[in-house]
Structures are given as C-alpha cells and as structure tokens.
C-alpha cells in the first residue's frame, strides 16, 4: 500500500529545456540598430557590403532587413518583417533590436557607423595577430595551418572591401 502510494508520488516532473546563451556582438547590433533607426544608412552599408560588416545570424538579419527595405515604403515597418521570421534566434535578435533602439534616436548615425567600422577593424587586427602567433607554432601544411591561413585571407579580403 505504501509502495504504490510512494510510486505514484514520484511521477517525474517535466524538465525545462536548456537554452543556450545567445552571443551578443555590440558592434554588429549597433550596425543593425543604425539600419533599423536610419533607413538612409542602408546605402552606405551596402556600399561597404553586408558580408564585410556582419557575420552569422547578424548577417542573415541584415540581409532580410535590406531586402525588406527595398520592397517596402520608407520608413519600413520593421515589426511586419520581424513577426514573419521563422528562425527563433533571428526573431530573438530582432526583438532585442526593437527594444534597444531608443538610444539611437538622438545620435548622428554617421558617427555611430564610423565607430562600428573602427571596432570591426580593431577586432580583425587582433584576430590576425592571434592567427600569426598560432601559425608560428604549427607545422606548415597541416590542416589546422591551412585553415588558419584561409581564415586570415578571409579577414584580409573583408578588410580590403571596406
């Protein structure tokens, strides 16, 4: 009697899913915020190239925003785009941008944009230095060596397109 009662009381509780923390890149988020707040910035961003300024989820969202901006009157109603997104990580990023964009309202977008470009340049220089240091300790011709060379070339090509 006690066992049956004890067994029924031990029904497992549902375990909440583990949600991986989202990486935040303040520079890329600032650039997306500039696009969101100042649609006229899109021509300058396109001039440099979305692929040179954004990576990963940030680039995906920037591409969606650029396409949406082309297809809709200015200023675009971003909420229309963001509610139609299917990928949760992009929806989360878009929601964060909508909530956080208020600080950009009184800012000169040109200044913010140039600051972002300098930060990207600094990050690329730092990464190139790290790659050079690592390459010095590796045997040329190994897969890791070749992968690092390819990464360094990708960084340099992004840099040259700006």
Tab-separated table of C-alpha atoms in Angstrom:
chain	number	residue	atom	x	y	z
A	1	UNK	CA	0.000	0.000	0.000
A	2	UNK	CA	2.783	2.409	0.972
A	3	UNK	CA	4.859	1.431	-2.059
A	4	UNK	CA	2.060	2.018	-4.534
A	5	UNK	CA	1.383	5.385	-2.973
A	6	UNK	CA	5.088	6.255	-2.945
A	7	UNK	CA	5.461	5.226	-6.585
A	8	UNK	CA	2.566	7.407	-7.674
A	9	UNK	CA	4.052	10.370	-5.818
A	10	UNK	CA	7.323	10.043	-7.725
A	11	UNK	CA	5.944	10.945	-11.136
A	12	UNK	CA	8.803	12.786	-12.859
A	13	UNK	CA	8.316	16.474	-13.362
A	14	UNK	CA	8.904	17.864	-16.834
A	15	UNK	CA	12.433	19.170	-17.238
A	16	UNK	CA	12.614	22.636	-18.750
A	17	UNK	CA	14.728	22.785	-21.906
A	18	UNK	CA	18.220	24.147	-21.593
A	19	UNK	CA	18.508	27.294	-23.620
A	20	UNK	CA	21.984	28.081	-24.845
A	21	UNK	CA	23.019	31.650	-24.188
A	22	UNK	CA	22.981	33.842	-27.258
A	23	UNK	CA	26.214	35.507	-28.199
A	24	UNK	CA	25.995	39.270	-28.251
A	25	UNK	CA	28.151	41.368	-30.507
A	26	UNK	CA	27.579	45.008	-29.553
A	27	UNK	CA	29.210	46.283	-32.755
A	28	UNK	CA	27.044	44.242	-35.114
A	29	UNK	CA	23.974	45.017	-33.007
A	30	UNK	CA	24.786	48.737	-33.222
A	31	UNK	CA	25.051	48.487	-37.015
A	32	UNK	CA	21.706	46.687	-37.199
A	33	UNK	CA	20.247	49.334	-34.896
A	34	UNK	CA	21.517	52.050	-37.235
A	35	UNK	CA	19.845	50.244	-40.163
A	36	UNK	CA	16.642	49.951	-38.154
A	37	UNK	CA	16.554	53.564	-36.960
A	38	UNK	CA	18.045	55.285	-40.011
A	39	UNK	CA	16.924	53.593	-43.255
A	40	UNK	CA	19.044	56.105	-45.200
A	41	UNK	CA	22.133	54.359	-43.760
A	42	UNK	CA	21.420	51.304	-45.877
A	43	UNK	CA	23.084	52.756	-48.969
A	44	UNK	CA	26.366	53.249	-47.055
A	45	UNK	CA	26.103	49.782	-45.526
A	46	UNK	CA	25.517	48.258	-48.967
A	47	UNK	CA	28.439	50.224	-50.386
A	48	UNK	CA	30.769	48.516	-47.927
A	49	UNK	CA	28.948	45.194	-48.179
A	50	UNK	CA	26.779	43.278	-45.741
A	51	UNK	CA	29.234	40.359	-45.933
A	52	UNK	CA	32.057	42.647	-44.764
A	53	UNK	CA	30.146	44.063	-41.817
A	54	UNK	CA	28.077	41.173	-40.497
A	55	UNK	CA	28.579	37.525	-39.650
A	56	UNK	CA	26.276	34.627	-38.861
A	57	UNK	CA	22.831	35.474	-37.532
A	58	UNK	CA	23.620	39.172	-37.750
A	59	UNK	CA	24.278	38.893	-41.492
A	60	UNK	CA	21.099	36.872	-42.010
A	61	UNK	CA	19.056	39.558	-40.260
A	62	UNK	CA	20.858	42.376	-42.109
A	63	UNK	CA	20.108	40.683	-45.455
A	64	UNK	CA	16.444	40.252	-44.518
A	65	UNK	CA	16.238	43.892	-43.436
A	66	UNK	CA	17.890	45.107	-46.648
A	67	UNK	CA	15.533	43.084	-48.838
A	68	UNK	CA	12.508	44.169	-46.802
A	69	UNK	CA	13.585	47.799	-47.024
A	70	UNK	CA	13.784	47.521	-50.827
A	71	UNK	CA	10.297	46.059	-51.029
A	72	UNK	CA	8.505	48.426	-48.642
A	73	UNK	CA	7.983	52.166	-48.476
A	74	UNK	CA	10.209	54.259	-46.279
A	75	UNK	CA	10.274	54.162	-43.424
A	76	UNK	CA	9.776	50.404	-43.382
A	77	UNK	CA	7.502	48.962	-40.710
A	78	UNK	CA	10.073	46.613	-39.185
A	79	UNK	CA	7.551	44.873	-36.946
A	80	UNK	CA	5.955	43.444	-40.115
A	81	UNK	CA	9.252	41.827	-41.051
A	82	UNK	CA	10.151	40.665	-37.569
A	83	UNK	CA	6.821	38.959	-36.892
A	84	UNK	CA	7.159	36.966	-40.129
A	85	UNK	CA	10.547	35.484	-39.210
A	86	UNK	CA	10.659	31.763	-38.608
A	87	UNK	CA	14.110	31.217	-37.078
A	88	UNK	CA	13.952	31.712	-33.293
A	89	UNK	CA	17.490	33.103	-32.991
A	90	UNK	CA	16.766	35.744	-35.637
A	91	UNK	CA	13.411	36.611	-34.021
A	92	UNK	CA	15.177	36.967	-30.668
A	93	UNK	CA	17.836	39.251	-32.150
A	94	UNK	CA	15.203	41.327	-33.961
A	95	UNK	CA	13.130	41.692	-30.788
A	96	UNK	CA	16.201	42.794	-28.868
A	97	UNK	CA	16.921	45.416	-31.524
A	98	UNK	CA	13.367	46.758	-31.430
A	99	UNK	CA	13.538	47.116	-27.667
A	100	UNK	CA	17.039	48.621	-27.558
A	101	UNK	CA	16.873	51.040	-30.487
A	102	UNK	CA	15.715	54.037	-28.414
A	103	UNK	CA	19.275	55.110	-27.546
A	104	UNK	CA	19.988	55.685	-31.254
A	105	UNK	CA	17.194	58.201	-31.795
A	106	UNK	CA	19.283	61.277	-30.934
A	107	UNK	CA	22.538	60.013	-32.385
A	108	UNK	CA	24.280	61.027	-35.583
A	109	UNK	CA	24.184	57.716	-37.426
A	110	UNK	CA	27.324	58.614	-39.387
A	111	UNK	CA	29.330	58.852	-36.152
A	112	UNK	CA	27.900	55.583	-34.813
A	113	UNK	CA	28.585	53.878	-38.135
A	114	UNK	CA	32.217	55.049	-38.247
A	115	UNK	CA	32.745	53.898	-34.641
A	116	UNK	CA	31.453	50.461	-35.599
A	117	UNK	CA	33.824	50.329	-38.584
A	118	UNK	CA	36.774	51.161	-36.303
A	119	UNK	CA	35.741	48.441	-33.823
A	120	UNK	CA	35.443	45.865	-36.608
A	121	UNK	CA	38.880	46.878	-37.903
A	122	UNK	CA	40.396	46.564	-34.410
A	123	UNK	CA	38.803	43.130	-33.924
A	124	UNK	CA	40.154	41.946	-37.284
A	125	UNK	CA	43.671	43.201	-36.486
A	126	UNK	CA	43.589	41.435	-33.132
A	127	UNK	CA	42.411	38.203	-34.761
A	128	UNK	CA	45.129	38.427	-37.437
A	129	UNK	CA	47.772	38.839	-34.714
A	130	UNK	CA	46.405	35.769	-32.907
A	131	UNK	CA	46.452	33.780	-36.140
A	132	UNK	CA	50.053	34.841	-36.842
A	133	UNK	CA	51.109	33.758	-33.357
A	134	UNK	CA	49.401	30.391	-33.719
A	135	UNK	CA	50.795	29.828	-37.231
A	136	UNK	CA	54.319	30.337	-35.892
A	137	UNK	CA	53.862	27.335	-33.628
A	138	UNK	CA	52.299	24.995	-36.212
A	139	UNK	CA	53.825	22.793	-38.863
A	140	UNK	CA	53.186	24.225	-42.316
A	141	UNK	CA	50.925	22.072	-44.466
A	142	UNK	CA	48.806	20.666	-41.639
A	143	UNK	CA	45.035	21.036	-41.819
A	144	UNK	CA	44.979	23.434	-38.885
A	145	UNK	CA	47.699	25.548	-40.514
A	146	UNK	CA	45.779	25.668	-43.818
A	147	UNK	CA	42.503	26.510	-42.038
A	148	UNK	CA	44.143	29.400	-40.207
A	149	UNK	CA	45.665	30.692	-43.441
A	150	UNK	CA	42.228	30.572	-45.058
A	151	UNK	CA	40.703	32.441	-42.095
A	152	UNK	CA	43.426	35.103	-42.305
A	153	UNK	CA	42.779	35.514	-46.038
A	154	UNK	CA	39.029	35.848	-45.399
A	155	UNK	CA	39.717	38.601	-42.848
A	156	UNK	CA	42.078	40.405	-45.223
A	157	UNK	CA	39.553	40.244	-48.068
A	158	UNK	CA	36.833	41.699	-45.815
A	159	UNK	CA	39.245	44.438	-44.833
A	160	UNK	CA	40.131	45.289	-48.431
A	161	UNK	CA	36.454	45.608	-49.419
A	162	UNK	CA	35.971	48.456	-46.933
